[in-house]
Coordinates of N, CA and C in Angstrom, one line a residue:
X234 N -105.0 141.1 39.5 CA -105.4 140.4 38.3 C -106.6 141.3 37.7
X235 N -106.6 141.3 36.4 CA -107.7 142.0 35.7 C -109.0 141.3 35.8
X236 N -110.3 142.6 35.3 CA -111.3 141.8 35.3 C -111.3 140.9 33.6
X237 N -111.9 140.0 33.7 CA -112.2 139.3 32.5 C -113.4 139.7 31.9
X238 N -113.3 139.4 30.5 CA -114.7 140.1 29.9 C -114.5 139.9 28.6
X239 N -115.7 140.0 27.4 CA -115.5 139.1 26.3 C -115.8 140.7 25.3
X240 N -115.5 140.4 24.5 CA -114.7 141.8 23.5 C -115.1 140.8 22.0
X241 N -116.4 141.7 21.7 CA -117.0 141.5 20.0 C -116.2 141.9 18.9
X242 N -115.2 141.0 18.0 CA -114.0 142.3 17.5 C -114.5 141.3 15.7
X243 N -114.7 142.4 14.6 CA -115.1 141.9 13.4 C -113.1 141.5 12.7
X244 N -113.0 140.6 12.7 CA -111.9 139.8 12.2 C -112.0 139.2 10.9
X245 N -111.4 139.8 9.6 CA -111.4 139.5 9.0 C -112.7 138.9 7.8
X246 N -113.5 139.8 7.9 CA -114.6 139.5 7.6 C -115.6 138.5 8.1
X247 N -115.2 138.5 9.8 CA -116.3 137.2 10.1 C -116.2 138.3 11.9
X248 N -117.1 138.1 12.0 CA -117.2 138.8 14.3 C -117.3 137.5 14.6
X249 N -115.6 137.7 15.7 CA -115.9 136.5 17.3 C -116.2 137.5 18.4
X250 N -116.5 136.9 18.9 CA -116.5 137.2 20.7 C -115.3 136.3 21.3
X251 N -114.5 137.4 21.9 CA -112.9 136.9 22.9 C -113.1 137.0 24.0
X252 N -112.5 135.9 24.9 CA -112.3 136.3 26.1 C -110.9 137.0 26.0
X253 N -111.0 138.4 27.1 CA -109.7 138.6 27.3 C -110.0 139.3 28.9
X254 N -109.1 140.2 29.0 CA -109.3 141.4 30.1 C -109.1 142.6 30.0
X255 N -109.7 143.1 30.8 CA -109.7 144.8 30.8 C -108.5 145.3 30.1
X256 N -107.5 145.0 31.1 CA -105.8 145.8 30.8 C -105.4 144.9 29.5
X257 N -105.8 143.8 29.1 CA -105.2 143.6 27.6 C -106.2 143.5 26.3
X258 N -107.7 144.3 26.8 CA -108.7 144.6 25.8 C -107.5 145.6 24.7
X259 N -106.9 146.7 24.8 CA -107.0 147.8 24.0 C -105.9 146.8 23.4
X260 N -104.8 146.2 23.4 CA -103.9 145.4 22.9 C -104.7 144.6 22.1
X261 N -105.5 143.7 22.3 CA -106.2 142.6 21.6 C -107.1 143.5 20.2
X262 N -107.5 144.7 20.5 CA -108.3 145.5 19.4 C -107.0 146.1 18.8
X263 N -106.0 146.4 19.3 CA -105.0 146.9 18.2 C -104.2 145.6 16.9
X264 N -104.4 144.8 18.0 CA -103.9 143.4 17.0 C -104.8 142.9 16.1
X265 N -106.1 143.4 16.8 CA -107.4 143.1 15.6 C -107.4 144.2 14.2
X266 N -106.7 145.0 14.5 CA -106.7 145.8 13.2 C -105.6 145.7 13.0
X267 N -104.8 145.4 13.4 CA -103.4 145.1 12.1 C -103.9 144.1 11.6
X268 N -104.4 142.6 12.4 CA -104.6 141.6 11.3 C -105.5 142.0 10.1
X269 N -107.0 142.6 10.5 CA -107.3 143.3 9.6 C -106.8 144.0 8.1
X270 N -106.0 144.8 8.2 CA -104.6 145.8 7.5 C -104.5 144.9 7.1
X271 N -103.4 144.0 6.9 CA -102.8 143.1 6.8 C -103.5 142.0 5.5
X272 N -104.4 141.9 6.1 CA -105.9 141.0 5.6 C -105.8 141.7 4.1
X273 N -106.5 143.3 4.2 CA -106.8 143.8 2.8 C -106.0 144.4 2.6
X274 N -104.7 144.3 2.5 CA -103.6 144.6 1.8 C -103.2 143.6 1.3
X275 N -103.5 142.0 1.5 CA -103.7 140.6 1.2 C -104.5 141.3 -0.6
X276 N -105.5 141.1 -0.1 CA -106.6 141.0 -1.0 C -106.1 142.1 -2.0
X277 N -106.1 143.3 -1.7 CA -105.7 144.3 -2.5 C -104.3 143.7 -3.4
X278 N -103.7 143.2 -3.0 CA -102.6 142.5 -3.7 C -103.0 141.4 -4.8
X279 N -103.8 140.3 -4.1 CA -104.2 139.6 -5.1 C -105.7 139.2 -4.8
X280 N -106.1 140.2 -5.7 CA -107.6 140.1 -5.1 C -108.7 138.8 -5.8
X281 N -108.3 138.1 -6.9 CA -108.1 136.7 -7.5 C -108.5 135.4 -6.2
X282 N -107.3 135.6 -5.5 CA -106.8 134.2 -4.2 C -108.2 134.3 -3.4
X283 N -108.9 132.5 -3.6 CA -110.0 133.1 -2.6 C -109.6 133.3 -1.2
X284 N -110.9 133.4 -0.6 CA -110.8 133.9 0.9 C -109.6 133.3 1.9
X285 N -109.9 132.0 1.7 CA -109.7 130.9 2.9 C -107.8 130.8 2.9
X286 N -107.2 131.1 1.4 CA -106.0 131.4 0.9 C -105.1 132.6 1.6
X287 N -106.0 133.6 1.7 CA -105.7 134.7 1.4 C -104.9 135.3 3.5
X288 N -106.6 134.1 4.1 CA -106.4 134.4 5.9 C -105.2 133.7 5.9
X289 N -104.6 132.1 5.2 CA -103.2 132.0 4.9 C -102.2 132.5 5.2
X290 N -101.9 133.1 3.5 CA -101.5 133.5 3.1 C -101.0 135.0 4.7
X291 N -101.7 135.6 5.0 CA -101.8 137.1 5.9 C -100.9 136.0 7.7
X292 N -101.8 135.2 7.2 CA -101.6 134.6 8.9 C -99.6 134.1 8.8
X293 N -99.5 133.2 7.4 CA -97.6 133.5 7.5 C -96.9 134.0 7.1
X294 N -97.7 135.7 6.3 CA -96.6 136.6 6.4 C -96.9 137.6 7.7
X295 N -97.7 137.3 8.7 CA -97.6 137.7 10.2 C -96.6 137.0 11.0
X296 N -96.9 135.9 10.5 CA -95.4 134.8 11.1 C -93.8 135.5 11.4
X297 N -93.9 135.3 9.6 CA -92.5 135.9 9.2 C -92.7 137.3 9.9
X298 N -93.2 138.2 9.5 CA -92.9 139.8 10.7 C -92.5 139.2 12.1
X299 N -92.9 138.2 12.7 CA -92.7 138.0 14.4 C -91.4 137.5 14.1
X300 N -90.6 136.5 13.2 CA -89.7 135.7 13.2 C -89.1 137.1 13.1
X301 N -88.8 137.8 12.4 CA -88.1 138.6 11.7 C -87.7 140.1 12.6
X302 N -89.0 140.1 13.8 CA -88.7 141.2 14.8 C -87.9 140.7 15.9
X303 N -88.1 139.3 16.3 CA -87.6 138.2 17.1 C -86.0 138.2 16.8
X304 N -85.3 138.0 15.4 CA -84.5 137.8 15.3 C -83.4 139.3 15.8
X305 N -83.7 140.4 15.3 CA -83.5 142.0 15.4 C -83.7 141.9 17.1
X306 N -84.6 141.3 17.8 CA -84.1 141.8 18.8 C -83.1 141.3 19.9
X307 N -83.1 139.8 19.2 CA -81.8 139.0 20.0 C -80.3 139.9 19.6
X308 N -80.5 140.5 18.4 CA -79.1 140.8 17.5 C -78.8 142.8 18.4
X309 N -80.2 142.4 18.8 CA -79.9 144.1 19.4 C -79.6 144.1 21.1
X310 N -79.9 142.2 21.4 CA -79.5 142.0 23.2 C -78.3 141.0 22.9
X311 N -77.6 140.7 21.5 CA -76.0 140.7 22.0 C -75.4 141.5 22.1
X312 N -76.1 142.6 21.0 CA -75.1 144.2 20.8 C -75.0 144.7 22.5
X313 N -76.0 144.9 22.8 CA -76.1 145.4 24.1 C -75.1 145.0 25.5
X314 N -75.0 143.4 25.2 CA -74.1 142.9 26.1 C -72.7 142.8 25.8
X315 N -72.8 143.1 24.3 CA -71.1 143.4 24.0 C -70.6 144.7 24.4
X316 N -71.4 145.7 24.1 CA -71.1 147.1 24.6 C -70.9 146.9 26.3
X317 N -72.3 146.3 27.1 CA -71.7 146.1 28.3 C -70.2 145.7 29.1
X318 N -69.9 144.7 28.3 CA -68.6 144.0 28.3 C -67.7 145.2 28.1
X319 N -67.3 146.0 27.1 CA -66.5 146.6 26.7 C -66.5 147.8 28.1
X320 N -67.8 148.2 27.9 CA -68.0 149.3 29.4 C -67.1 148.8 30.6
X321 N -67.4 147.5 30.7 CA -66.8 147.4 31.9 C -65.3 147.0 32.0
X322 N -65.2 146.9 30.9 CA -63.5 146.9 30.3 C -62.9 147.9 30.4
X323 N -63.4 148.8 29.9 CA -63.3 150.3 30.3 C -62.7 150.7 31.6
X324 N -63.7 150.9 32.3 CA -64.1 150.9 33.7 C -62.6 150.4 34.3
X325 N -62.8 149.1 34.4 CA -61.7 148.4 35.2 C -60.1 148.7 34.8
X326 N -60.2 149.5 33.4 CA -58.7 149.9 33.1 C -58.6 151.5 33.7
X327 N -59.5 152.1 33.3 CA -59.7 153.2 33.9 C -59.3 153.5 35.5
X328 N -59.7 152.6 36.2 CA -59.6 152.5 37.7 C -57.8 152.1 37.7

């Protein structure tokens, strides 16, 4: 198990302090800057929407990217098990 330890990360125009751990510190800072990205590409878009809309707004089109990577990857572990199938279809006529 990792050590634990708390990680000062500026999020969206506001700094928390996270607990996390060593081995999933550099993961947790990389997700802190995409949400970031994400954030002022928000704003940059419609820079009008106030704030509170906007962390919204970023937080469920982060949603939809997870639903949307989620779905691609089930569609890429049936592909996978149909090819398996067929492999082994293969195989056994081969023999």
């Amino acid at each position: 198990m990792s050590e634990a330890i708390v990680v000062e990360l500026r999020l969206i125009e506001q700094t928390f302090r996270l607990n996390t751990t060593v081995d999933k510190r550099e993961e947790l800072e990389r997700a802190a800057e995409l949400l970031n990205q994400k954030f002022q590409e928000m704003r940059r878009n419609a820079p009008r929407v106030e704030h509170n809309k906007l962390v919204i707004m970023t937080a469920l089109q982060m949603a939809q990217d997870v639903f949307i990577l989620n779905k691609s990857l089930q569609q890429y572990a049936h592909c996978e098990h149909l090819l398996q199938s067929i492999l082994e279809d293969v195989e056994q006529t081969v023999e």
